[in-house]
Short mmCIF file of N, CA and C in Angstrom, two decimals:
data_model
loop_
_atom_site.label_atom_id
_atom_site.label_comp_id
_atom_site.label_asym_id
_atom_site.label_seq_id
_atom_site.Cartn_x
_atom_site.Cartn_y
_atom_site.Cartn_z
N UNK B 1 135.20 268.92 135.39
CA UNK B 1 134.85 270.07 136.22
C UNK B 1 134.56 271.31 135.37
N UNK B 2 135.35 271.66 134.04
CA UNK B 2 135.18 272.64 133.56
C UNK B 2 133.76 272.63 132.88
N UNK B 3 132.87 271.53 132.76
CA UNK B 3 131.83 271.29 131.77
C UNK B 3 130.92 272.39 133.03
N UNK B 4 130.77 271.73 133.82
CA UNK B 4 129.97 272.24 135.26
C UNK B 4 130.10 273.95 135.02
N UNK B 5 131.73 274.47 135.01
CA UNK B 5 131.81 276.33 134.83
C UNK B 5 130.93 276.50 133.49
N UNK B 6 131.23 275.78 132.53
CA UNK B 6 130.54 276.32 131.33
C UNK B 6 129.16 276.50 131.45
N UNK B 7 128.53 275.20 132.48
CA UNK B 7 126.99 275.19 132.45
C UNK B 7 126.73 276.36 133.09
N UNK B 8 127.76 276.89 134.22
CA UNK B 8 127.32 278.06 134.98
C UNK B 8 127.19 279.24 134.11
N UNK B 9 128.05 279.21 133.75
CA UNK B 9 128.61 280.28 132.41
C UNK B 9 127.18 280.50 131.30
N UNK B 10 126.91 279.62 131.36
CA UNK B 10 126.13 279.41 129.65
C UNK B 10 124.47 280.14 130.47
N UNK B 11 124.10 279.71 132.00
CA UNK B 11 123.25 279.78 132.41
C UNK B 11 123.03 281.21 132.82
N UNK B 12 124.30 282.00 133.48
CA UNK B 12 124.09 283.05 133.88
C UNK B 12 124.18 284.46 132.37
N UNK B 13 124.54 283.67 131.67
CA UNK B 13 124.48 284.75 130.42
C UNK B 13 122.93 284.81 130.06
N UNK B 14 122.49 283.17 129.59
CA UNK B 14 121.08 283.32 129.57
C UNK B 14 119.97 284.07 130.41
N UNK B 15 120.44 284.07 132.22
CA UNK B 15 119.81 285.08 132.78
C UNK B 15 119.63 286.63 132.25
N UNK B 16 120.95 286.93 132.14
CA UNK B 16 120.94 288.33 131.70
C UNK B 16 120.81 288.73 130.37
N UNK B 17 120.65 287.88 129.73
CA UNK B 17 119.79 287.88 128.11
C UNK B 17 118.31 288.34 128.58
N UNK B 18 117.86 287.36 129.40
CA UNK B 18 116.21 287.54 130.02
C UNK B 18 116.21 288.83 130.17
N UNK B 19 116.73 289.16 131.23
CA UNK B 19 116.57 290.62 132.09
C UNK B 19 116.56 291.65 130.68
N UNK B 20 117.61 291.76 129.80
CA UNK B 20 117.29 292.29 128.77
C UNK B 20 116.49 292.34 128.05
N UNK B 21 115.55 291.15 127.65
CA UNK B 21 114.51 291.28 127.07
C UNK B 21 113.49 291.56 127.94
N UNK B 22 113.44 291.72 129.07
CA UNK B 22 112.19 292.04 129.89
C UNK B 22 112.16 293.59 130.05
N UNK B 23 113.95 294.20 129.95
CA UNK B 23 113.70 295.43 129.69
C UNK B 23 112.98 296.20 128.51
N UNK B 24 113.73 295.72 126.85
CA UNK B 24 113.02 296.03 126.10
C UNK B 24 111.51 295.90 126.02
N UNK B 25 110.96 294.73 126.46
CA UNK B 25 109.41 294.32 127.04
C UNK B 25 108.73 295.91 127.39
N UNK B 26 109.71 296.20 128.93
CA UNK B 26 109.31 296.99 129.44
C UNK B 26 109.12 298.60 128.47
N UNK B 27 109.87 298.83 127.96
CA UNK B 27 110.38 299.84 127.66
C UNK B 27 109.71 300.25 126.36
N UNK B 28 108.90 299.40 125.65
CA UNK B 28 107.74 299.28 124.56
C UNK B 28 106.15 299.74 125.42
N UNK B 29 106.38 299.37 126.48
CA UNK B 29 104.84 299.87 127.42
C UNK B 29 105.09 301.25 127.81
N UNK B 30 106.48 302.04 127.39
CA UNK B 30 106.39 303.21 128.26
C UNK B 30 106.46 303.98 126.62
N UNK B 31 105.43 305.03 126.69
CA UNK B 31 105.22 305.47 125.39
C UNK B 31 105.95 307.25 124.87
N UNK B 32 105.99 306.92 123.90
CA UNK B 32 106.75 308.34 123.65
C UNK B 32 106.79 309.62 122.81
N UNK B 33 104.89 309.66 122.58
CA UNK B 33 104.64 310.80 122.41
C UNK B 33 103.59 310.14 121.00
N UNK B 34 104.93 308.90 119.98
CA UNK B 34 103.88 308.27 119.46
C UNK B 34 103.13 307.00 119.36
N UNK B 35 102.12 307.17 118.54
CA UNK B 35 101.33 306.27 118.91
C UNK B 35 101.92 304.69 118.14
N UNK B 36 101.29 303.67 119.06
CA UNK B 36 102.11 302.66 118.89
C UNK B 36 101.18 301.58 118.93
N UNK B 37 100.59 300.35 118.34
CA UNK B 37 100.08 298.99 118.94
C UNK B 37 100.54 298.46 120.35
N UNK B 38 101.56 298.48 121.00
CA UNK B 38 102.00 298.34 121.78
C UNK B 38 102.07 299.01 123.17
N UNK B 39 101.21 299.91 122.65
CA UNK B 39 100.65 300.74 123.88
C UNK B 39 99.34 300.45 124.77
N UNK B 40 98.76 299.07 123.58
CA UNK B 40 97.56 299.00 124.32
C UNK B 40 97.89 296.93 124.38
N UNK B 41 99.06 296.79 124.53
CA UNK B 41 99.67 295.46 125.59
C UNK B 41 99.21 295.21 126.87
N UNK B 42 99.04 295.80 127.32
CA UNK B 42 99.01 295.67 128.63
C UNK B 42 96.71 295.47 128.91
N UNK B 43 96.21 296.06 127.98
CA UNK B 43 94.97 295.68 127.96
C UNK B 43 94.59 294.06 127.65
N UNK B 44 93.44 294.05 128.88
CA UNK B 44 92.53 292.82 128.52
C UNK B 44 91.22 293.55 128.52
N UNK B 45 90.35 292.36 127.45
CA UNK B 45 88.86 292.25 127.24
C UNK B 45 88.19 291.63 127.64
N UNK B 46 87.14 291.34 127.94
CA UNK B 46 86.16 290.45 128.87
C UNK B 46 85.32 289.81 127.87
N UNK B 47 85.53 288.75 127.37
CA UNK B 47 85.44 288.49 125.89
C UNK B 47 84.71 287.26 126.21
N UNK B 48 83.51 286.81 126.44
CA UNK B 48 82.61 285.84 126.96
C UNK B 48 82.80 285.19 127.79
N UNK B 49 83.33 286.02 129.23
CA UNK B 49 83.66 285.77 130.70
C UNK B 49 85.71 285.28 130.70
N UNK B 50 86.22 285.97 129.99
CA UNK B 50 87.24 285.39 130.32
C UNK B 50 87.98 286.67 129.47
N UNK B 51 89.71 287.00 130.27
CA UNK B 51 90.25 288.20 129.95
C UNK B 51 91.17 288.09 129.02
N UNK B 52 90.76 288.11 127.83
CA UNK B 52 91.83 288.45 127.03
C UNK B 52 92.47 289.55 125.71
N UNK B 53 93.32 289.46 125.54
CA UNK B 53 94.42 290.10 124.94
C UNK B 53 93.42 290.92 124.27
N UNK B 54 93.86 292.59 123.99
CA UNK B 54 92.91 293.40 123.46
C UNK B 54 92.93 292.78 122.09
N UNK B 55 94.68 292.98 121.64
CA UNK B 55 94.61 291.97 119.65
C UNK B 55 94.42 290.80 119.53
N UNK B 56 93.31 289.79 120.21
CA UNK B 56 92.76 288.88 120.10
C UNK B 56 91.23 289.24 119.42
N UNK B 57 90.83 290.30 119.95
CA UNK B 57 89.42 290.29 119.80
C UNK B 57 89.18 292.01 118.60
N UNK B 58 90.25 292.49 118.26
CA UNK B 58 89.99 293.77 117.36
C UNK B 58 91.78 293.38 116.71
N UNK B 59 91.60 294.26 115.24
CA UNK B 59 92.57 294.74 114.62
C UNK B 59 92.91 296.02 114.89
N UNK B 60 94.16 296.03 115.75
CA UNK B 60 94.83 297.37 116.35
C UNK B 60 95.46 297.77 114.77
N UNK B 61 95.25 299.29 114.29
CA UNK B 61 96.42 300.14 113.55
C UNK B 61 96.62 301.35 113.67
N UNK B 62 97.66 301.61 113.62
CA UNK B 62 97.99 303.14 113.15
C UNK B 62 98.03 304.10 112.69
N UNK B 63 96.97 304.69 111.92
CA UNK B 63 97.17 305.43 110.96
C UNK B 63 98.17 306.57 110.64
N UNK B 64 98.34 307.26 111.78
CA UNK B 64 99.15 308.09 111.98
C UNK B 64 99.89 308.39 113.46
N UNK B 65 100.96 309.29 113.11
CA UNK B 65 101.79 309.36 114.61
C UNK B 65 100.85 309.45 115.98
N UNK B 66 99.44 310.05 116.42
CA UNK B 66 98.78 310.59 116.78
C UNK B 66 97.99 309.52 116.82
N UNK B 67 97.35 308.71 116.17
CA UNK B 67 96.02 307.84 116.34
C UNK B 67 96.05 306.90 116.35
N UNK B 68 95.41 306.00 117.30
CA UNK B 68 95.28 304.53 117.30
C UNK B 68 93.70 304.07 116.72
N UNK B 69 93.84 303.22 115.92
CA UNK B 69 92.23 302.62 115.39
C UNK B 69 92.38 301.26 116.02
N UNK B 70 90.80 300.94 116.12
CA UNK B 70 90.63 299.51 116.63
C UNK B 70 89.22 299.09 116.08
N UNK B 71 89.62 297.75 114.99
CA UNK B 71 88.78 297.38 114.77
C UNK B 71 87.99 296.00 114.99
N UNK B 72 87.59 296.11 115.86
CA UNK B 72 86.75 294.87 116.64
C UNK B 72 86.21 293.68 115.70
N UNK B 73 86.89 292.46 115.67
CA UNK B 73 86.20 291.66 114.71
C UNK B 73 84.67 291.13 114.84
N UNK B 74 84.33 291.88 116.04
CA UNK B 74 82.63 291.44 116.10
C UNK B 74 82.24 292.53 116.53
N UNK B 75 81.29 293.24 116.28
CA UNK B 75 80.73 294.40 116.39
C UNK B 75 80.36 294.46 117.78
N UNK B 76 79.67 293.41 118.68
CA UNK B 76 79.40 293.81 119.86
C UNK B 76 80.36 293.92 120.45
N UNK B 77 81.51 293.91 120.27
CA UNK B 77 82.50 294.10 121.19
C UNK B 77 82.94 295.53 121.50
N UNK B 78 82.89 296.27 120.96
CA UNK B 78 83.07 297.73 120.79
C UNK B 78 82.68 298.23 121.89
N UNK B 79 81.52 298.48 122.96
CA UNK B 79 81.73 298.75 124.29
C UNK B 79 82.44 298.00 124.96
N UNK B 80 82.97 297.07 125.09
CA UNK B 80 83.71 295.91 126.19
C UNK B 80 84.95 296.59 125.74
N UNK B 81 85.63 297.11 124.57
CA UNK B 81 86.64 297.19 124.27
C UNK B 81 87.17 298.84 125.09
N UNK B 82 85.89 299.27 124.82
CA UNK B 82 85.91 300.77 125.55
C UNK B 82 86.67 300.48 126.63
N UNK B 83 85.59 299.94 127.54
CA UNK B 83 85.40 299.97 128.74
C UNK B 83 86.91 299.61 129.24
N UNK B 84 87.43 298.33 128.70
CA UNK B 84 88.83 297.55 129.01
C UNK B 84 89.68 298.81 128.99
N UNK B 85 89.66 299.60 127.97
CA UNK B 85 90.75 300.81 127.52
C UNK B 85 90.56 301.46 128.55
N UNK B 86 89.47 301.86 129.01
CA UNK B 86 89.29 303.39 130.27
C UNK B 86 89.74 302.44 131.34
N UNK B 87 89.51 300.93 131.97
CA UNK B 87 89.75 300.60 133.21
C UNK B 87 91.54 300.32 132.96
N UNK B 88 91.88 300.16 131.87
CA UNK B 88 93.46 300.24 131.72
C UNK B 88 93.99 301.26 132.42
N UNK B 89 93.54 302.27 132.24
CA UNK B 89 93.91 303.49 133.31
C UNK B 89 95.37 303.91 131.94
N UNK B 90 95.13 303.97 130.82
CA UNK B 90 96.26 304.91 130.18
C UNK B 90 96.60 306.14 129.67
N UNK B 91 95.38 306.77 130.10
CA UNK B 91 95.31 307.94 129.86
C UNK B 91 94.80 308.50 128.46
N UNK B 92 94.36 306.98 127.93
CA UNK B 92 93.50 307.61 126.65
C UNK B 92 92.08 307.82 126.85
N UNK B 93 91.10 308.55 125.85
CA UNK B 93 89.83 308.43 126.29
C UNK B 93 88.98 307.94 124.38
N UNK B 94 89.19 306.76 124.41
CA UNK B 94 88.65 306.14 123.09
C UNK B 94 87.19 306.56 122.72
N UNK B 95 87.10 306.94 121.31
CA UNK B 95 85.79 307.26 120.94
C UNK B 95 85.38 306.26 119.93
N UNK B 96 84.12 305.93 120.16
CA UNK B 96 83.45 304.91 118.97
C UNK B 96 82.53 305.51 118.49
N UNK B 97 82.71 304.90 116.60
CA UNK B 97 81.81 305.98 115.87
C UNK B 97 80.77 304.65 115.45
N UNK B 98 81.20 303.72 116.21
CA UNK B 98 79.82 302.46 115.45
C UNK B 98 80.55 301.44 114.70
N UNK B 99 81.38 302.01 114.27
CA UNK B 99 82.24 300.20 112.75
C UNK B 99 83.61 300.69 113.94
N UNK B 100 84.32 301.43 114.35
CA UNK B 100 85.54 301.48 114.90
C UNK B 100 85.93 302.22 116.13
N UNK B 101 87.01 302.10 117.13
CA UNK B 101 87.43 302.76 118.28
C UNK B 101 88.41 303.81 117.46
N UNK B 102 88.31 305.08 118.44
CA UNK B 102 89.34 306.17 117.72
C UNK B 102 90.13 306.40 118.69
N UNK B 103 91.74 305.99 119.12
CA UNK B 103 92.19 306.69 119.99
C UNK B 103 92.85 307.55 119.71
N UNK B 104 92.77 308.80 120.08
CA UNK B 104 94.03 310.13 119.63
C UNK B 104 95.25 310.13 121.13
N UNK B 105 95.79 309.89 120.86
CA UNK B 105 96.98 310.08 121.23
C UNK B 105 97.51 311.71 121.91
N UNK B 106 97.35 311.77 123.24
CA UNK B 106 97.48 313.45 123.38
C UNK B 106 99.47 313.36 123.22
N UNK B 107 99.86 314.91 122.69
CA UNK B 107 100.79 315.43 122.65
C UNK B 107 101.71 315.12 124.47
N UNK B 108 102.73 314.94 124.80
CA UNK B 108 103.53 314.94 126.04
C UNK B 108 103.76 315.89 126.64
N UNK B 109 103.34 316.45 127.87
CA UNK B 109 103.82 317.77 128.39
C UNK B 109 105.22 317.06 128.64
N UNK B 110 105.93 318.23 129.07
CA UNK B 110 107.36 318.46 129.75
C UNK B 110 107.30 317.86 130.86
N UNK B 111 106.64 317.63 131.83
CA UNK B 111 106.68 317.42 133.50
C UNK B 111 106.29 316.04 132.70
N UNK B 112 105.73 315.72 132.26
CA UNK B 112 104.79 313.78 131.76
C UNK B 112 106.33 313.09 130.80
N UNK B 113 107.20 313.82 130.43
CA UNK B 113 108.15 313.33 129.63
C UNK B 113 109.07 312.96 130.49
N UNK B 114 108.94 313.90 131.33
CA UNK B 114 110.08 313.89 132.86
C UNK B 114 109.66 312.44 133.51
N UNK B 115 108.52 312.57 133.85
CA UNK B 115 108.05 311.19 134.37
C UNK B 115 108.16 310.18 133.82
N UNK B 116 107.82 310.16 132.38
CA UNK B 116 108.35 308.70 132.26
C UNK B 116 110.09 308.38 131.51
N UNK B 117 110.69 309.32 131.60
CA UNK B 117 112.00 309.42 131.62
C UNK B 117 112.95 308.72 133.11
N UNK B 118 112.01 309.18 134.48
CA UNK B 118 112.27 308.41 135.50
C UNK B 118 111.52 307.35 135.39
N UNK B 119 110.77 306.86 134.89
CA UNK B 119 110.18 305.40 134.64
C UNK B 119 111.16 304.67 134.04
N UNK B 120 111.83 305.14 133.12
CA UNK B 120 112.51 304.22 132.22
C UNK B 120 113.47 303.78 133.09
N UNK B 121 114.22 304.82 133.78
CA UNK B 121 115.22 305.09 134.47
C UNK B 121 115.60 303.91 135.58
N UNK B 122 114.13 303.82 136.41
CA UNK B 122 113.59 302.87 137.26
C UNK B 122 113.75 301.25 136.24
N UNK B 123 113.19 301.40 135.48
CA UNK B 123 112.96 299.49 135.00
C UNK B 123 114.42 299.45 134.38
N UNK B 124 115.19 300.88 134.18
CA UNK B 124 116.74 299.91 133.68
C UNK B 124 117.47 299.45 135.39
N UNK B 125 117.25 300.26 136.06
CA UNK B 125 117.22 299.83 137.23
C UNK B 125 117.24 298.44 137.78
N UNK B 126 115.80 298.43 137.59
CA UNK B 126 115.61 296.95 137.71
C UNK B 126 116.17 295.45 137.01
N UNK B 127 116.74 296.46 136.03
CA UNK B 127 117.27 295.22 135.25
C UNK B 127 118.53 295.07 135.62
N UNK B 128 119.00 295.96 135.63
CA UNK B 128 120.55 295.99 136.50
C UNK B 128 120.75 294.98 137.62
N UNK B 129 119.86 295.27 138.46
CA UNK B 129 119.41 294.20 139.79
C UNK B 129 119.63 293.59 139.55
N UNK B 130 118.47 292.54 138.28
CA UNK B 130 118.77 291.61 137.62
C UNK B 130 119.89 290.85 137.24
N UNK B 131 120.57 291.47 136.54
CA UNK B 131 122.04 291.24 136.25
C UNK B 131 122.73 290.61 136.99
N UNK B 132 123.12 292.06 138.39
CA UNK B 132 123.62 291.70 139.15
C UNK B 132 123.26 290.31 139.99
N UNK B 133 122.21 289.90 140.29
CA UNK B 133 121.49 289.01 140.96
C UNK B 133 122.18 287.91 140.41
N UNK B 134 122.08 287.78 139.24
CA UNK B 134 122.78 286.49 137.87
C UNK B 134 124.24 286.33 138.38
N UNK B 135 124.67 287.30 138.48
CA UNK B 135 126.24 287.33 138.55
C UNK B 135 126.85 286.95 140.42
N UNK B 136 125.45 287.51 141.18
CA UNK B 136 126.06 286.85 142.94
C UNK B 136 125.48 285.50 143.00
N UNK B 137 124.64 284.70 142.06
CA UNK B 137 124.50 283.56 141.64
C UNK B 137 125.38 282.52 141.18
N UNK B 138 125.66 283.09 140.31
CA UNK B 138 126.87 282.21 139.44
C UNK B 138 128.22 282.11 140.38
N UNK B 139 128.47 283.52 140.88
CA UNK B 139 129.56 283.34 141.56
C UNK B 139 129.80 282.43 142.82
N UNK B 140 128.19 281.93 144.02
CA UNK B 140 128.00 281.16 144.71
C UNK B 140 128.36 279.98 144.17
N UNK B 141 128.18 279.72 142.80
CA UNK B 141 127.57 278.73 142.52
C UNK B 141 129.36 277.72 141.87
N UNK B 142 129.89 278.90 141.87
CA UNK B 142 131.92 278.44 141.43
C UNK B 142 132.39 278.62 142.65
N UNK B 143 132.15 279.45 143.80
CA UNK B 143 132.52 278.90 145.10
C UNK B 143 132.06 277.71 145.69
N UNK B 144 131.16 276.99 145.14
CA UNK B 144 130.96 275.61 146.26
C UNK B 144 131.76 274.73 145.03
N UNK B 145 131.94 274.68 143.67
CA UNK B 145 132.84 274.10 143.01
C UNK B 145 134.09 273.96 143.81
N UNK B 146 134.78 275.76 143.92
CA UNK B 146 136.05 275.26 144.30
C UNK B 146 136.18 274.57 145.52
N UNK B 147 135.77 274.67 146.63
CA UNK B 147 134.99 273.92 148.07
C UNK B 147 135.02 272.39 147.79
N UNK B 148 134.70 271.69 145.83
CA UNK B 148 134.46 270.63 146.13
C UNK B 148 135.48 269.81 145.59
N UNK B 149 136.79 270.74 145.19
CA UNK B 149 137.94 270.53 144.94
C UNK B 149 138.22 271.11 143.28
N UNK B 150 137.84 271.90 143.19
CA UNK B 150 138.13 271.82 141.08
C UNK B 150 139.10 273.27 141.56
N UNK B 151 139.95 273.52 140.88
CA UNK B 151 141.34 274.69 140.78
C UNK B 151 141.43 275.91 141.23
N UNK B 152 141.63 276.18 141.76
CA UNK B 152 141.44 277.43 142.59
C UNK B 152 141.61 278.66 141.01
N UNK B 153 142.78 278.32 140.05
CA UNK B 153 143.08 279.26 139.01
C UNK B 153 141.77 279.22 138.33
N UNK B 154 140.78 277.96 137.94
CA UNK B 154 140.12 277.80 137.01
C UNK B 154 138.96 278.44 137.47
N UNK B 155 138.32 278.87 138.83
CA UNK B 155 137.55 278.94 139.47
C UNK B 155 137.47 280.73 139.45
N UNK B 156 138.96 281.09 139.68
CA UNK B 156 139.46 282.88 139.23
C UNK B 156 138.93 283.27 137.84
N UNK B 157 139.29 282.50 136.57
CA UNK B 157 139.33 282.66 135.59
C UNK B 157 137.61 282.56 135.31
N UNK B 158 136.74 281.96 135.76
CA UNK B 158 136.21 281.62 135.90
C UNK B 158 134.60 283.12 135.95
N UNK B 159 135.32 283.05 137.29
CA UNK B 159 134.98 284.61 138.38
C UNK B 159 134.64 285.64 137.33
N UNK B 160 135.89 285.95 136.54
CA UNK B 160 136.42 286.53 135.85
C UNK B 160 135.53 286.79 134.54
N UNK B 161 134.89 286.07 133.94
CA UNK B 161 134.18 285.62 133.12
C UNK B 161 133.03 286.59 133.61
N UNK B 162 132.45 285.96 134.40
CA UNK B 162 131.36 286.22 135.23
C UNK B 162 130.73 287.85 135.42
N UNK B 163 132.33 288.70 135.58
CA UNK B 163 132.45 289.70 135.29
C UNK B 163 132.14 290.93 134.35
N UNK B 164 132.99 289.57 133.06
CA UNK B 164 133.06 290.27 131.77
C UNK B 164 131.46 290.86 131.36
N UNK B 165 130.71 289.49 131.74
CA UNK B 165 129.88 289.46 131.07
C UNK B 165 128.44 290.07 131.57
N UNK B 166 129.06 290.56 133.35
CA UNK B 166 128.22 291.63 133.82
C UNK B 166 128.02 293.01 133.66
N UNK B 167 129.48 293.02 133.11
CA UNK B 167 129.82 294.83 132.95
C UNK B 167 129.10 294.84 130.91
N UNK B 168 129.41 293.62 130.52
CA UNK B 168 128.82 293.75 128.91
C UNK B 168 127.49 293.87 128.84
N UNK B 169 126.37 293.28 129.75
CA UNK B 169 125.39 293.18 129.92
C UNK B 169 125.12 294.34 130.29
N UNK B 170 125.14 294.72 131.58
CA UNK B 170 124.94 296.13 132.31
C UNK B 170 125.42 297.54 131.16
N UNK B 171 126.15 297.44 130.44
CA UNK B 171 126.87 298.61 129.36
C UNK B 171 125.25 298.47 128.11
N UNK B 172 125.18 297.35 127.91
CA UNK B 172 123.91 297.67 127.18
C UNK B 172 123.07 297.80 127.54
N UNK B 173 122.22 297.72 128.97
CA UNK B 173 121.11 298.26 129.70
C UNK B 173 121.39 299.87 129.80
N UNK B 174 122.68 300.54 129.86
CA UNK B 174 123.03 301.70 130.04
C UNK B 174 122.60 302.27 128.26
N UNK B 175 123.10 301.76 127.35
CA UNK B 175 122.74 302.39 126.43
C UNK B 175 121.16 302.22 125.63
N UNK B 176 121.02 301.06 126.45
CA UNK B 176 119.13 300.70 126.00
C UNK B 176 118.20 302.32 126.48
N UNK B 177 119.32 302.36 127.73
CA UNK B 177 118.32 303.70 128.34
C UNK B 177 118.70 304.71 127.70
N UNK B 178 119.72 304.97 127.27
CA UNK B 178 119.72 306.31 126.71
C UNK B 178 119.03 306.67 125.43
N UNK B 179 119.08 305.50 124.55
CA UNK B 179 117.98 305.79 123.42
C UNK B 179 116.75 306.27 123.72
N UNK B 180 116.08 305.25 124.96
CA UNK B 180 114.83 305.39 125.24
C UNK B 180 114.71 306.70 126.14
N UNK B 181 115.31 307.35 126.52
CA UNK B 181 115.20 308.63 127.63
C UNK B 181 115.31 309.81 126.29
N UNK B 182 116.11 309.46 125.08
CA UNK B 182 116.51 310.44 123.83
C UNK B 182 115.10 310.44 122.61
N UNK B 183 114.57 308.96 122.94
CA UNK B 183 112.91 309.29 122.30
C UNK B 183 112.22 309.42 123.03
N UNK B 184 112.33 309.63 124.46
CA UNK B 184 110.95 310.47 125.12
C UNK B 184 110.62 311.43 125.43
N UNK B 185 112.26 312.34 125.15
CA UNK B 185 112.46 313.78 125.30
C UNK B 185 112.28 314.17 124.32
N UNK B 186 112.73 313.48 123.00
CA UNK B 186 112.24 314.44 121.74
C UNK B 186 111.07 314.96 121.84
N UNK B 187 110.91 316.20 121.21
CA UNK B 187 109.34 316.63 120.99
C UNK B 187 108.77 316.72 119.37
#
């Protein structure tokens, strides 16, 4: 019977491993003043009828805090790449000089830092959910155990676990956010 808690055990940690990495996921798309490869994730290209990944079809870099370069490994691609960036809707406006894309990176107002400070705020949110979701899971899932006779103590202890490892989980979604709310306020 105890193999069965462990599988529960082993499964609901792995949930909330996920949720954590879907936060950090998240939390790389919300940008913070600098410029990043990872800001342009969320773009696709229309790359001979089919959508893909902007760093499939250009070499994204950085040069500096402020600028994103993109260099298209085939030259005709350079309007398609535009175009993908403006229908991204990110608020950049990319310039092409002919060999490369230039994105500048605008500075963060105060009210736009605020906003995505409640963005962040929101997807730790969501991950919390998450968590929690893992944990009224698991716990269903040691109530039909004890129901099918395994120890009422082992089933507590069990519970218990379940706990630990919601409040450990949830304590690092709490401090995931505070880093990320402490680099979006910096100026």
């Amino acid at each position: 019977m105890t193999e069965e808690i462990d599988f529960i055990l082993d499964s609901t940690q792995e949930s909330m491993i996920g949720s954590i990495a879907h936060l950090e996921k998240e939390f790389l798309n919300i940008r913070a003043g600098k410029a990043s490869p990872a800001m342009l994730g969320s773009v696709f290209v229309d790359y001979y009828g089919s959508a893909t990944p902007l760093s499939q079809v250009s070499k994204i870099s950085v040069p500096d805090a402020r600028t994103i370069t993109l260099q298209p490994f085939e030259k005709n691609m350079l309007h398609p790449i535009e175009k993908a960036i403006m229908i991204a809707n990110l608020g950049f406006n990319p310039m092409n000089n002919g060999d490369v894309i230039i994105i500048s990176v605008p500075p963060l107002t105060e009210d736009r830092r605020r906003d995505l400070a409640k963005q962040a705020k929101s997807e730790a949110e969501d991950a919390k959910i998450g968590i929690r979701n893992a944990r009224k899971d698991a716990n269903t899932d040691i109530k039909k155990l004890e129901k099918d006779g395994t120890s009422e103590d082992i089933c507590k202890s069990a519970e218990e676990e379940v706990q630990n490892l919601t409040n450990t989980y949830i304590k690092k979604i709490d401090e995931l956010l505070v880093v990320k709310e402490a680099e979006i306020m910096k100026v």
